[in-house]
PDB file of C-alpha atoms in Angstrom:
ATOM      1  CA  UNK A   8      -9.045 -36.875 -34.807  1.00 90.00           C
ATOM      2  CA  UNK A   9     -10.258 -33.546 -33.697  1.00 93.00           C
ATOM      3  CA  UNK A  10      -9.760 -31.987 -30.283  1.00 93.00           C
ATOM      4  CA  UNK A  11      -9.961 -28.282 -29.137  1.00 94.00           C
ATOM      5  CA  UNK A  12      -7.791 -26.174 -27.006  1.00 91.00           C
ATOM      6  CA  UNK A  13      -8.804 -25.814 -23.519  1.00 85.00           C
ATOM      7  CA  UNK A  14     -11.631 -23.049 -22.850  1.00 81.00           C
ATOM      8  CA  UNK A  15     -10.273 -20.624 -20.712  1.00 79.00           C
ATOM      9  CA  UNK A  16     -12.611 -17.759 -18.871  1.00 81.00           C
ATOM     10  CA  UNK A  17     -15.822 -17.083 -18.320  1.00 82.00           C
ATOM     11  CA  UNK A  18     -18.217 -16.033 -20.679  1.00 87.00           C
ATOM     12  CA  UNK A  19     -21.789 -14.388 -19.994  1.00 91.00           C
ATOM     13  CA  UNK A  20     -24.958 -14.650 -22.653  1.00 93.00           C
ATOM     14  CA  UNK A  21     -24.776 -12.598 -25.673  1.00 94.00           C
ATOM     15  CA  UNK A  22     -20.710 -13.090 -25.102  1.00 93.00           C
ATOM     16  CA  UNK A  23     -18.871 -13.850 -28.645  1.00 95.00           C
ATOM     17  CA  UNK A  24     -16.837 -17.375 -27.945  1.00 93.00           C
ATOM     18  CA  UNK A  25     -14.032 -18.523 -30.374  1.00 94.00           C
ATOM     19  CA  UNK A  26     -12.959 -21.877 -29.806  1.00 94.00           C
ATOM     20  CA  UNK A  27     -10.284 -23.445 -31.741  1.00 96.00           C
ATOM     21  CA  UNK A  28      -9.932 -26.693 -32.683  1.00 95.00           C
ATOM     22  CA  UNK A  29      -7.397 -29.092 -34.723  1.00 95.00           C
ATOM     23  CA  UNK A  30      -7.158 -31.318 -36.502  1.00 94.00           C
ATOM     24  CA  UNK A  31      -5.059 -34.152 -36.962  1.00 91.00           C
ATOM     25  CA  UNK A  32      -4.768 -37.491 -39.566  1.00 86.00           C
ATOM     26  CA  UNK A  33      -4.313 -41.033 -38.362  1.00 80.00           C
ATOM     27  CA  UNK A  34      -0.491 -41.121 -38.401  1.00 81.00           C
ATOM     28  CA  UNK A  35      -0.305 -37.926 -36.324  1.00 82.00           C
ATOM     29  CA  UNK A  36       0.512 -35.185 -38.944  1.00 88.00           C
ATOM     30  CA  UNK A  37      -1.769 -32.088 -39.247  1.00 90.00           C
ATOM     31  CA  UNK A  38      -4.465 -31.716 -41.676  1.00 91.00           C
ATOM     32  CA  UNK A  39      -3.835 -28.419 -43.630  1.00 92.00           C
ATOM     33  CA  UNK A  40      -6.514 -27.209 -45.755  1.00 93.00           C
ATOM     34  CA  UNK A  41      -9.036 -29.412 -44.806  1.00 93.00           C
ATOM     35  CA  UNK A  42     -12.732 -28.563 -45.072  1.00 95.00           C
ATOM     36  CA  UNK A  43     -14.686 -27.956 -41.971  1.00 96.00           C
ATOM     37  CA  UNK A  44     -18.482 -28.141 -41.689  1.00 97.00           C
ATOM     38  CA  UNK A  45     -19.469 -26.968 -37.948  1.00 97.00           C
ATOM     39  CA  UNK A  46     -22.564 -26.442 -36.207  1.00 97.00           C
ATOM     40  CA  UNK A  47     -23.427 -24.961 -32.793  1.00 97.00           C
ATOM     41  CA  UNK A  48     -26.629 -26.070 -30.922  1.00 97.00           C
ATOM     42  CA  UNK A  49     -27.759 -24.451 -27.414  1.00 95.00           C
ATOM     43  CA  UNK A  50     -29.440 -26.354 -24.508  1.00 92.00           C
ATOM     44  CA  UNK A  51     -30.528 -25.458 -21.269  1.00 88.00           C
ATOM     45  CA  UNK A  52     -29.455 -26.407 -18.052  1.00 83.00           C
ATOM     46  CA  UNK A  53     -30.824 -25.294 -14.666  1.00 79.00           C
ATOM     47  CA  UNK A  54     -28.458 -25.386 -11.802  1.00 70.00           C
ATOM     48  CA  UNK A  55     -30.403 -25.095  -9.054  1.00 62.00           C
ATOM     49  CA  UNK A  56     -33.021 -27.839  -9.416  1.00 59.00           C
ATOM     50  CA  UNK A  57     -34.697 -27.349  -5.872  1.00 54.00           C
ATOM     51  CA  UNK A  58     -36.207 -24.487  -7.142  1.00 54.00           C
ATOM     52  CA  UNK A  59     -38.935 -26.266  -9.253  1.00 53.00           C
ATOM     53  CA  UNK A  60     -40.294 -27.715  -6.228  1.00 58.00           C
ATOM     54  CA  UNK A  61     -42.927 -25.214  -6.026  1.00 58.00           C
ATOM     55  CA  UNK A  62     -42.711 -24.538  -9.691  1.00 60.00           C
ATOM     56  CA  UNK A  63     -42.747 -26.299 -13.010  1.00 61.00           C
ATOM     57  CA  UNK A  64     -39.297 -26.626 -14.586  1.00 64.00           C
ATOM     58  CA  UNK A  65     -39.362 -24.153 -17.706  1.00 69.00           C
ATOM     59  CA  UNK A  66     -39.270 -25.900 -21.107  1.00 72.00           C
ATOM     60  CA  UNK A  67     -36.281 -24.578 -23.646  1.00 76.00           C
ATOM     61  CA  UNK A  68     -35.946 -27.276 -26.593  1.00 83.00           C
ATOM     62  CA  UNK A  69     -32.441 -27.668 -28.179  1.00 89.00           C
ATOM     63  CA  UNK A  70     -31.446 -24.673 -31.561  1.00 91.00           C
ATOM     64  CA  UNK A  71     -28.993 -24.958 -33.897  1.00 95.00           C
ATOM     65  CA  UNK A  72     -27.512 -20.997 -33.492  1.00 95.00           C
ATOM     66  CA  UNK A  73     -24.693 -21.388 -35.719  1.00 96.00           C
ATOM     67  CA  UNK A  74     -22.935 -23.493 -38.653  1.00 97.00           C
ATOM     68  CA  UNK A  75     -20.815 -23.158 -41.770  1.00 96.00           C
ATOM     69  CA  UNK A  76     -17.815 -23.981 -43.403  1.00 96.00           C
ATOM     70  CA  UNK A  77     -13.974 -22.945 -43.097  1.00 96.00           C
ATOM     71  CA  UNK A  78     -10.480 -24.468 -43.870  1.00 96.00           C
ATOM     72  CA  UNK A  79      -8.134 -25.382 -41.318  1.00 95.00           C
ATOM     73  CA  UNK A  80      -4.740 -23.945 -41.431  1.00 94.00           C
ATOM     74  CA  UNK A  81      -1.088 -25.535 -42.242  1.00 93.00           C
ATOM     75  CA  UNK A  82      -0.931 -26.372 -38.214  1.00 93.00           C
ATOM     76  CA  UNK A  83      -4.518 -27.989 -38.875  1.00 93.00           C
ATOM     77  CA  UNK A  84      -5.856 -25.115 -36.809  1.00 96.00           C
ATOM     78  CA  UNK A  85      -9.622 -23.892 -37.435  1.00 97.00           C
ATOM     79  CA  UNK A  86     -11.216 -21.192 -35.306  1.00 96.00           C
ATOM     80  CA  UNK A  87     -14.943 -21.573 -34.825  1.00 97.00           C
ATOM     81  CA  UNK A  88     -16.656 -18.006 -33.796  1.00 96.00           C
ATOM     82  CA  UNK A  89     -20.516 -17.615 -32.655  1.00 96.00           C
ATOM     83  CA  UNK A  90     -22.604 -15.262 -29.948  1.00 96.00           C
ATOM     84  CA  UNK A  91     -24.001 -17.250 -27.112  1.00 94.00           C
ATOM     85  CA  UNK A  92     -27.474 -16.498 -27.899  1.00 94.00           C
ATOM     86  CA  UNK A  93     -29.520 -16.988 -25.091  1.00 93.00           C
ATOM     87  CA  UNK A  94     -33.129 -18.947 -25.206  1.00 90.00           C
ATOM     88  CA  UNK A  95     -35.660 -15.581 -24.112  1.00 88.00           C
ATOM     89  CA  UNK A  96     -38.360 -18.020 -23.421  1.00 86.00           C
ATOM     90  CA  UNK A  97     -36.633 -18.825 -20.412  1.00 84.00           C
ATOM     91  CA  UNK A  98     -37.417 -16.244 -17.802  1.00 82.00           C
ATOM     92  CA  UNK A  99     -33.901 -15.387 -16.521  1.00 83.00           C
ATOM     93  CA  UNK A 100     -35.583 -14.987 -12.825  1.00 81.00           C
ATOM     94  CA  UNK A 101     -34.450 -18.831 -13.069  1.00 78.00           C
ATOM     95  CA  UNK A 102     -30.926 -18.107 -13.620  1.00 82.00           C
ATOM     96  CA  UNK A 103     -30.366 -21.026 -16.430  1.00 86.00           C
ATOM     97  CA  UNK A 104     -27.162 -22.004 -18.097  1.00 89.00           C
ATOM     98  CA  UNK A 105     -27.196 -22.826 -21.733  1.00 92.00           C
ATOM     99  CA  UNK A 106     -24.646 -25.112 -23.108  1.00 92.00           C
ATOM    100  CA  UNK A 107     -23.456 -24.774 -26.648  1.00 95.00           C
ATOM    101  CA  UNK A 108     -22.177 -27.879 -28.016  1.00 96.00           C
ATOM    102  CA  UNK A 109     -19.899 -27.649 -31.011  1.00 97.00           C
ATOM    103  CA  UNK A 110     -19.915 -30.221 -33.638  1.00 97.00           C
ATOM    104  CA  UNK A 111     -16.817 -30.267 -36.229  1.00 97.00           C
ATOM    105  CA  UNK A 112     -16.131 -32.720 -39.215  1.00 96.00           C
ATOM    106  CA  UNK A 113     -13.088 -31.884 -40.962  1.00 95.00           C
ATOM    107  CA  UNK A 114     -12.308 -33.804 -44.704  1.00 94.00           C
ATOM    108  CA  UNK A 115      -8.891 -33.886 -45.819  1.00 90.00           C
ATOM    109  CA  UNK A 116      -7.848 -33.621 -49.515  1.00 88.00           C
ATOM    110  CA  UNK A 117      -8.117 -38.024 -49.758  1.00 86.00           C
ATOM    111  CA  UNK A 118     -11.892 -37.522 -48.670  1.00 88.00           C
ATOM    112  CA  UNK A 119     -11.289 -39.315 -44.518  1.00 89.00           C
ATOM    113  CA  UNK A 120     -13.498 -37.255 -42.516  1.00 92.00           C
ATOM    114  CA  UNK A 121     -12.893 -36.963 -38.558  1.00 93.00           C
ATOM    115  CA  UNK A 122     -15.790 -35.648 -36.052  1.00 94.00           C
ATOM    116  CA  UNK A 123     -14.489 -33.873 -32.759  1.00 95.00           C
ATOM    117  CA  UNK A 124     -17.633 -32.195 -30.101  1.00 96.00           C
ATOM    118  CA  UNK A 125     -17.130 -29.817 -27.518  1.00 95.00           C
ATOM    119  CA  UNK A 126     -19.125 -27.714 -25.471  1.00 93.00           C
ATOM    120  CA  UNK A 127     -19.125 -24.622 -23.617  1.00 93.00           C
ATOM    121  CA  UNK A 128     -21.769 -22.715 -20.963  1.00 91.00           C
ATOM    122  CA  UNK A 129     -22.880 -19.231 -19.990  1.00 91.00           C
ATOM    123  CA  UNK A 130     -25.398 -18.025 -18.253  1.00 89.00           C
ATOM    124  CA  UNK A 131     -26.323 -14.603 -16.775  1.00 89.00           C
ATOM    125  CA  UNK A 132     -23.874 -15.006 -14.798  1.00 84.00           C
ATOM    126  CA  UNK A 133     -20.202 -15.547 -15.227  1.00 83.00           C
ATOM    127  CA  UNK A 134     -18.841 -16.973 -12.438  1.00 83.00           C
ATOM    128  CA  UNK A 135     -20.426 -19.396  -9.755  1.00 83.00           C
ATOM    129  CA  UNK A 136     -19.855 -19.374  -5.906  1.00 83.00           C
ATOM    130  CA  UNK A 137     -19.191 -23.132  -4.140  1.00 85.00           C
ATOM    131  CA  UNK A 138     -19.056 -23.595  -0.778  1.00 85.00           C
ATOM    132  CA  UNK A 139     -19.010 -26.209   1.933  1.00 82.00           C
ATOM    133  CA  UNK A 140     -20.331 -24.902   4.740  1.00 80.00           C
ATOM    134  CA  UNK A 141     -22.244 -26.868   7.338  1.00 79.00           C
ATOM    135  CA  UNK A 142     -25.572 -24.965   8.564  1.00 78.00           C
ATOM    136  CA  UNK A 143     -24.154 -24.608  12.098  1.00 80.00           C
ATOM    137  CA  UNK A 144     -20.095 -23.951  13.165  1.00 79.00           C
ATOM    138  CA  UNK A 145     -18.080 -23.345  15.564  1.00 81.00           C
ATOM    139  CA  UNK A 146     -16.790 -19.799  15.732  1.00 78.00           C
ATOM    140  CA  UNK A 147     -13.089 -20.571  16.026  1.00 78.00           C
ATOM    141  CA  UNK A 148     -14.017 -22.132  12.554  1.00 77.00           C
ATOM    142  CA  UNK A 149     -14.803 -19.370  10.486  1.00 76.00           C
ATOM    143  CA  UNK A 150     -11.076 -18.497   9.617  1.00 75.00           C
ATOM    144  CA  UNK A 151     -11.305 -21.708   7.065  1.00 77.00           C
ATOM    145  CA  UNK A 152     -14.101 -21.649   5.338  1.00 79.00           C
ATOM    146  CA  UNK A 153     -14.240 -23.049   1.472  1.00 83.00           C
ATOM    147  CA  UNK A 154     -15.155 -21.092  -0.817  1.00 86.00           C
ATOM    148  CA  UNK A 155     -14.715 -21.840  -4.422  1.00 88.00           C
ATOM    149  CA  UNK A 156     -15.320 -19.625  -7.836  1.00 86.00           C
ATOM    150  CA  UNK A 157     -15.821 -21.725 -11.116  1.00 85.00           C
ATOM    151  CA  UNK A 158     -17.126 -20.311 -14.565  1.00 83.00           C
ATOM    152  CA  UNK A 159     -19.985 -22.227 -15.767  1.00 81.00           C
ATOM    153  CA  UNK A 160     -17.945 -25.059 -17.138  1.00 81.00           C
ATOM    154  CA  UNK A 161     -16.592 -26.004 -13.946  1.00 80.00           C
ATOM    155  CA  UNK A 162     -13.596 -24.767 -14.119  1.00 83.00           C
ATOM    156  CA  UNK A 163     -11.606 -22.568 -11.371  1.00 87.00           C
ATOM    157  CA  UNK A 164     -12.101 -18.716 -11.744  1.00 86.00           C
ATOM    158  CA  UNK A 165      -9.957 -16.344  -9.574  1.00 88.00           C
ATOM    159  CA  UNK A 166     -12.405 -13.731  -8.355  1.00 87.00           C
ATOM    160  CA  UNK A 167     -11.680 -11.491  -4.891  1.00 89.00           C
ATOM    161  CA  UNK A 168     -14.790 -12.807  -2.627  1.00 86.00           C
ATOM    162  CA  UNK A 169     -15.863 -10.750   0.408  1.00 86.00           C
ATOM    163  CA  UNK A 170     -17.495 -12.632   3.304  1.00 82.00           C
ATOM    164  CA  UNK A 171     -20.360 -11.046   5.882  1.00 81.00           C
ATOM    165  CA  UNK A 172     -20.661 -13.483   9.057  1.00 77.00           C
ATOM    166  CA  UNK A 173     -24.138 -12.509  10.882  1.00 76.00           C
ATOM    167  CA  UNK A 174     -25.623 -13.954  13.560  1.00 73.00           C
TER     168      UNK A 174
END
């Protein structure tokens, strides 16, 4: 099989992102030296979809940005590198995230081929602000309010947050 290490961080358009994957034969051993064809292909996503209400949703079809060929190493190891290109027919005014899936087929030295996909997003933006706060509260309620910071893959983001209560 093929899986990939856990993407950790944020990562903004026009980033580079290395992910690394590995690979691994039926009975559990490492595949060392195996070939690895790889492609890259962006989509976009658009977060907020209450937006298009008034407006029609922009149209970005699906690229290929990246592919080739490596070796994995004696730990079965492979690193894939690309630049999250972003699509500039999308008018960023609509703040889209583009996911970049990764496709991987390793072949070991017997010809057995394994297939692993992962994906990763960035946007504009790095980091994304959740909340759940109701639209009216208490006062003696605002000392708990949650607030939540994820990178575009949905994963938690430690960022320092500074909160303005108005009336």
């Amino acid at each position: 099989y093929v899986e990939y290490e856990k993407i950790k961080g944020s990562y903004k358009v026009n980033d580079k992102i290395k992910i690394t994957g590995i690979a691994k034969a039926y009975a559990g051993n490492n595949v060392d030296n195996g070939a690895v064809k790889y492609r890259v292909v962006r989509e976009a996503r658009f977060p907020y979809p209450w937006v298009f209400r008034r407006w029609w949703q922009p149209i970005s079809e699906n690229m290929e940005i990246a592919h080739g060929e490596l070796k994995t190493d004696k730990d079965g190891k492979f690193i894939i590198e690309f630049t999250a290109i972003p699509d500039r027919k999308v008018d960023r005014k609509f703040e889209p995230v583009f996911e970049y899936k990764i496709y991987a087929d390793v072949t070991d030295i017997n010809g057995e081929t394994r297939s692993g996909t992962t994906q990763i997003a960035a946007g504009y933006r790095s980091i994304i602000l959740k909340t759940q706060i109701p639209s009216s509260i208490n006062a003696d309620s605002l000392r708990s309010l949650s607030i939540r910071t994820e990178n575009m893959n949905g994963q938690f983001q430690p960022a320092l947050v500074n909160v303005t209560i108005t009336r």
